[in-house]
mmCIF file of C-alpha atoms in Angstrom:
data_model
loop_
_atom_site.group_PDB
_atom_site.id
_atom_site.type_symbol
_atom_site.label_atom_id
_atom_site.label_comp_id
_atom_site.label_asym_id
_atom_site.label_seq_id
_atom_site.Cartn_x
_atom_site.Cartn_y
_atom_site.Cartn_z
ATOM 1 C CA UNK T 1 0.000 0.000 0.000
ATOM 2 C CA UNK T 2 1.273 3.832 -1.319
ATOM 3 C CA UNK T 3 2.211 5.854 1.501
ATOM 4 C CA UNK T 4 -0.577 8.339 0.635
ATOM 5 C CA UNK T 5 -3.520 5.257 0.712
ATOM 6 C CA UNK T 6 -2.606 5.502 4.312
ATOM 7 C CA UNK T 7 -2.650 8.907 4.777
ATOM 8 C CA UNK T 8 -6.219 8.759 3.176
ATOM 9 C CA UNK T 9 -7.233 6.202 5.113
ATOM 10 C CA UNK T 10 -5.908 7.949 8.246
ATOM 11 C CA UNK T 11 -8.090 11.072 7.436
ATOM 12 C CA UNK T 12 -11.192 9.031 6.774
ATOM 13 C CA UNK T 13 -10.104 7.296 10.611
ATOM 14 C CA UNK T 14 -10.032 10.742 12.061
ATOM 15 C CA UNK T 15 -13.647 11.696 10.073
ATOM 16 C CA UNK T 16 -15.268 8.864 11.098
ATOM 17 C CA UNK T 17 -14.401 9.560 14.676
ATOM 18 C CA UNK T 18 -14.879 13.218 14.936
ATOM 19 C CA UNK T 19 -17.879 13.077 16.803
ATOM 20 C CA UNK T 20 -17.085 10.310 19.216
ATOM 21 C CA UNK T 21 -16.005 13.217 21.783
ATOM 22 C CA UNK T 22 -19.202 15.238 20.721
ATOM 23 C CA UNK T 23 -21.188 12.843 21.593
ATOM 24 C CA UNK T 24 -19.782 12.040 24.627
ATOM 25 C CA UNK T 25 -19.753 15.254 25.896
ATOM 26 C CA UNK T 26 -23.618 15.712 25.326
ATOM 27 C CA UNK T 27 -24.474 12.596 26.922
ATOM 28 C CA UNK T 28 -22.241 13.447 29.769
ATOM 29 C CA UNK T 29 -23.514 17.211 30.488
ATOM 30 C CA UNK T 30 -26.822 16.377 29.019
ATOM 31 C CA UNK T 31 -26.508 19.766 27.152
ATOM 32 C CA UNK T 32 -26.594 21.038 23.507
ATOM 33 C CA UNK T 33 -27.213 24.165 23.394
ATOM 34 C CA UNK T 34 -24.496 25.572 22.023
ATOM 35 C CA UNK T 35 -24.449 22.987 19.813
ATOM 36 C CA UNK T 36 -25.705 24.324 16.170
ATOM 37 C CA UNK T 37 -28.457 22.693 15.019
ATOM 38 C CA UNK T 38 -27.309 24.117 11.335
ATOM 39 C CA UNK T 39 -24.287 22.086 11.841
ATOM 40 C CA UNK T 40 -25.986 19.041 12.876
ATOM 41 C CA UNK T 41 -28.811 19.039 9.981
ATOM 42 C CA UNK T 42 -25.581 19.899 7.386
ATOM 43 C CA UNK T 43 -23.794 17.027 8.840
ATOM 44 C CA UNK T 44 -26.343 14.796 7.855
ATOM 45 C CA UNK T 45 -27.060 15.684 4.871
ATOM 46 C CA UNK T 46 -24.079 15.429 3.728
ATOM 47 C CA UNK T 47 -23.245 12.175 5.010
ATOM 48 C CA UNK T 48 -26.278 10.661 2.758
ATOM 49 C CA UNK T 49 -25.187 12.533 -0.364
ATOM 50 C CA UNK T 50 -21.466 10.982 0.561
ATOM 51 C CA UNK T 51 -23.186 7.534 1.585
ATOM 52 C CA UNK T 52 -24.139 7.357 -2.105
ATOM 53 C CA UNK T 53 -21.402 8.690 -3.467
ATOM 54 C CA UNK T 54 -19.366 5.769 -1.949
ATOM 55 C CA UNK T 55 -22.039 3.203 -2.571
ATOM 56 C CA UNK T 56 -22.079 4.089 -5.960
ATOM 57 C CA UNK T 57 -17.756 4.242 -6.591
ATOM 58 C CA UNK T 58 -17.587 1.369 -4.311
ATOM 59 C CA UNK T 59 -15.492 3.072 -2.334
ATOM 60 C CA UNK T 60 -15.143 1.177 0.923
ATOM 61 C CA UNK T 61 -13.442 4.166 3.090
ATOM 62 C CA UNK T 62 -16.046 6.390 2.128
ATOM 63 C CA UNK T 63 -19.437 3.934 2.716
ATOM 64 C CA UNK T 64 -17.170 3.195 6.331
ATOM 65 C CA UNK T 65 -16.786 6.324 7.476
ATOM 66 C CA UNK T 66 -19.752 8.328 6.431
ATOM 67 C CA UNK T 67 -21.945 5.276 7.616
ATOM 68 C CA UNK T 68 -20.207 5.684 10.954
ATOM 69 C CA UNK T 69 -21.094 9.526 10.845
ATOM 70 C CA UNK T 70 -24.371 9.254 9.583
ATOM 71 C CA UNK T 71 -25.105 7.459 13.331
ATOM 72 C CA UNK T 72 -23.458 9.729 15.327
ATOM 73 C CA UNK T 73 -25.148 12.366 13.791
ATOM 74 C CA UNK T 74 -28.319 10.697 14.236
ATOM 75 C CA UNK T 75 -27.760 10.731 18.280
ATOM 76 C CA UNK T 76 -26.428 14.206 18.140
ATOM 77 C CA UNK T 77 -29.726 15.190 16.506
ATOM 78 C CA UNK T 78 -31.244 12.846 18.646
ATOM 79 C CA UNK T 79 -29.945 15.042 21.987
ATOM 80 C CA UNK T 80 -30.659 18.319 20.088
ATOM 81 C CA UNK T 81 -34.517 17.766 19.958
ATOM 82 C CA UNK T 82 -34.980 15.639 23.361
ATOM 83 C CA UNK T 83 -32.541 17.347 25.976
ATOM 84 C CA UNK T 84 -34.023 19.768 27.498
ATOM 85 C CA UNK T 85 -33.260 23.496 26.832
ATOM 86 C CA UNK T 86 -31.533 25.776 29.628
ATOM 87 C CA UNK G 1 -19.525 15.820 -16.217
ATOM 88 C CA UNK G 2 -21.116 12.798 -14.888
ATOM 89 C CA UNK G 3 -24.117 12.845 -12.705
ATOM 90 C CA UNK G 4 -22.074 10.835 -10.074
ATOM 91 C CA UNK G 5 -19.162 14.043 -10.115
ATOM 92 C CA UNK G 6 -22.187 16.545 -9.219
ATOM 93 C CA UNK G 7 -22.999 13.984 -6.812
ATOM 94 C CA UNK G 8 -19.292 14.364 -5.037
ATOM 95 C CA UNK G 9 -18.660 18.028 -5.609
ATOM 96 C CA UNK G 10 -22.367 18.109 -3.131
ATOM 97 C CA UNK G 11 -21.063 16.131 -0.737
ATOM 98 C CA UNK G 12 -17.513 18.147 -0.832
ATOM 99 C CA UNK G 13 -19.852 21.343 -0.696
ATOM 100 C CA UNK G 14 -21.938 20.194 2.516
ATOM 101 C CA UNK G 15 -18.839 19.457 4.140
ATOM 102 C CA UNK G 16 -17.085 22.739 3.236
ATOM 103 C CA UNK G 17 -19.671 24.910 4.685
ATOM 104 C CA UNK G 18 -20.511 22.255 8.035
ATOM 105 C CA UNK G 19 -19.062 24.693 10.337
ATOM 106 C CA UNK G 20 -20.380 28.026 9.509
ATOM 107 C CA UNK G 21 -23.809 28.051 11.377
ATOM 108 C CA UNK G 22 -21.280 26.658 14.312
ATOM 109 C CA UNK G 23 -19.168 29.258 14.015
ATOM 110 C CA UNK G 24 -22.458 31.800 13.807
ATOM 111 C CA UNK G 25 -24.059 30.409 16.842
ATOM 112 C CA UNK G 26 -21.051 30.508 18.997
ATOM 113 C CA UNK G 27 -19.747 34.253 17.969
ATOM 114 C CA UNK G 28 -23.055 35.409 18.426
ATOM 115 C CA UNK G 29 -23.751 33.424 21.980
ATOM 116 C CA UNK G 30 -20.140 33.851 22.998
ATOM 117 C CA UNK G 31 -21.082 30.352 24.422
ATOM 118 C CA UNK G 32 -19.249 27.533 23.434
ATOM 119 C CA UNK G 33 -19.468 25.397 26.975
ATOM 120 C CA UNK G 34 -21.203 22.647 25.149
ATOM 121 C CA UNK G 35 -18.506 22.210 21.795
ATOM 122 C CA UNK G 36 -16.313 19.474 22.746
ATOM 123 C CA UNK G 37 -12.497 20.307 22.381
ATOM 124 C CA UNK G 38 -11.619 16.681 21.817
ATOM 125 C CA UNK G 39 -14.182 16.696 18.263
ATOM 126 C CA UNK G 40 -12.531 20.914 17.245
ATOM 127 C CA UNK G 41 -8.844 18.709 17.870
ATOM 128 C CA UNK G 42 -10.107 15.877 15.686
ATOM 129 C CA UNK G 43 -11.109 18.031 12.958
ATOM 130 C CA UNK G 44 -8.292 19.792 12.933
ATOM 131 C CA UNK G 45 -5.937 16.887 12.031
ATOM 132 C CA UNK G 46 -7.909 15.338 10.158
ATOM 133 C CA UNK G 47 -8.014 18.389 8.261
ATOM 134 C CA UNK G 48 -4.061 18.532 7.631
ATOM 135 C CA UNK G 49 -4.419 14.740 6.916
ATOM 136 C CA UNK G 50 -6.660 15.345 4.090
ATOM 137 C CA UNK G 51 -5.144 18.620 2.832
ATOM 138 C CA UNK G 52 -1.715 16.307 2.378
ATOM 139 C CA UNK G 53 -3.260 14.164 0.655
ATOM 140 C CA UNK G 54 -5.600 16.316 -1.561
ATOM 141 C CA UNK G 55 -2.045 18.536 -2.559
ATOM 142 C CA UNK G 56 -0.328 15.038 -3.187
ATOM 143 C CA UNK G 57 -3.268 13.861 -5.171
ATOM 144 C CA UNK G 58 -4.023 17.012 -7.094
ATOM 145 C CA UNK G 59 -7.410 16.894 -5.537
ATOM 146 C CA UNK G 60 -8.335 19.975 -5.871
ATOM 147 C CA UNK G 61 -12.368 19.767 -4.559
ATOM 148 C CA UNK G 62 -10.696 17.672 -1.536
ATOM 149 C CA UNK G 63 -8.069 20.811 -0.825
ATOM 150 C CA UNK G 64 -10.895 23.602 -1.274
ATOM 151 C CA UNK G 65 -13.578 21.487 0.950
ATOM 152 C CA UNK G 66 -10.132 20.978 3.874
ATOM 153 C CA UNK G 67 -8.757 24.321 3.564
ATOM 154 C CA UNK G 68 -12.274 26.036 4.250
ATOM 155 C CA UNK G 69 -12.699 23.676 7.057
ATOM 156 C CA UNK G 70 -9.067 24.448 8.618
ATOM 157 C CA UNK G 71 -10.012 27.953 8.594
ATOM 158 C CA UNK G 72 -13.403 27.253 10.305
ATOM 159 C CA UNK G 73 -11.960 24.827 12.929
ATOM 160 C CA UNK G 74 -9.111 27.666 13.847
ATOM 161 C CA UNK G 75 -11.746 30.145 14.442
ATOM 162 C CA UNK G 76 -13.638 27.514 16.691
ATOM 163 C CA UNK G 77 -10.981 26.515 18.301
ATOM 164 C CA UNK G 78 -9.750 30.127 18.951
ATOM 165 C CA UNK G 79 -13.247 30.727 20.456
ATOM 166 C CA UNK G 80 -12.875 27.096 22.773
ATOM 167 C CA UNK G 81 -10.394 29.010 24.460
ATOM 168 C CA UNK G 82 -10.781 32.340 24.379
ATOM 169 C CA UNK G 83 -14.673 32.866 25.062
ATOM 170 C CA UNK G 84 -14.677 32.721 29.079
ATOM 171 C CA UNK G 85 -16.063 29.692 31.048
ATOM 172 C CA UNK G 86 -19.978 29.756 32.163
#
């Protein structure tokens, strides 16, 4: 493997787990609100127009990480609507 | 250009512009309590990860999308620790 597959894959390692910390931080604090909900709803969205994308190229990275996204974002949006406001 | 391009220069576009109602919300609040450091730290490698490979590559949607995103994570990241504590 080229020296640059695995600095691709690297980058898709860090994207998939950007939100890991998010995440944990919400469920932790149970607060979101300065958490955009912008972000959140862009985040999505673009991790379904990347899902097929991938599916379509059969690019395994991309389908990996964006599939990993798409539920984090999913809980993240999940917290935005249920926890309550301060 | 194929349907499946338009499909990826979307996706690169989403991402681009992911942080901007973040970066809205939190210079207007001046809050930024709930933003987890760990997820601004994440996207900020992984944003020199992919802007690596994007020059290597000659990837040019991949080095617009990043270097938008590396300017948006520095602001956020600026705020993180400049806004005071709540």
């Amino acid at each position: 493997m080229a020296w640059i597959e695995i600095v691709g894959l690297f980058g898709a390692f860090l994207s998939s787990i950007t939100f890991i910390p998010q995440v944990w931080l919400a469920w932790k604090t149970k607060s979101v609100g300065d958490l955009s909900l912008g972000m959140l709803l862009i985040v999505f969205t673009s991790v379904i127009v990347w899902l097929v994308y991938g599916f379509y190229l059969h690019l395994l990275p991309v389908i990996i990480a964006n599939g990993i996204i798409f539920f984090l974002s999913v809980l993240l949006l999940y917290f935005k609507f249920t926890f309550p406001k301060k």
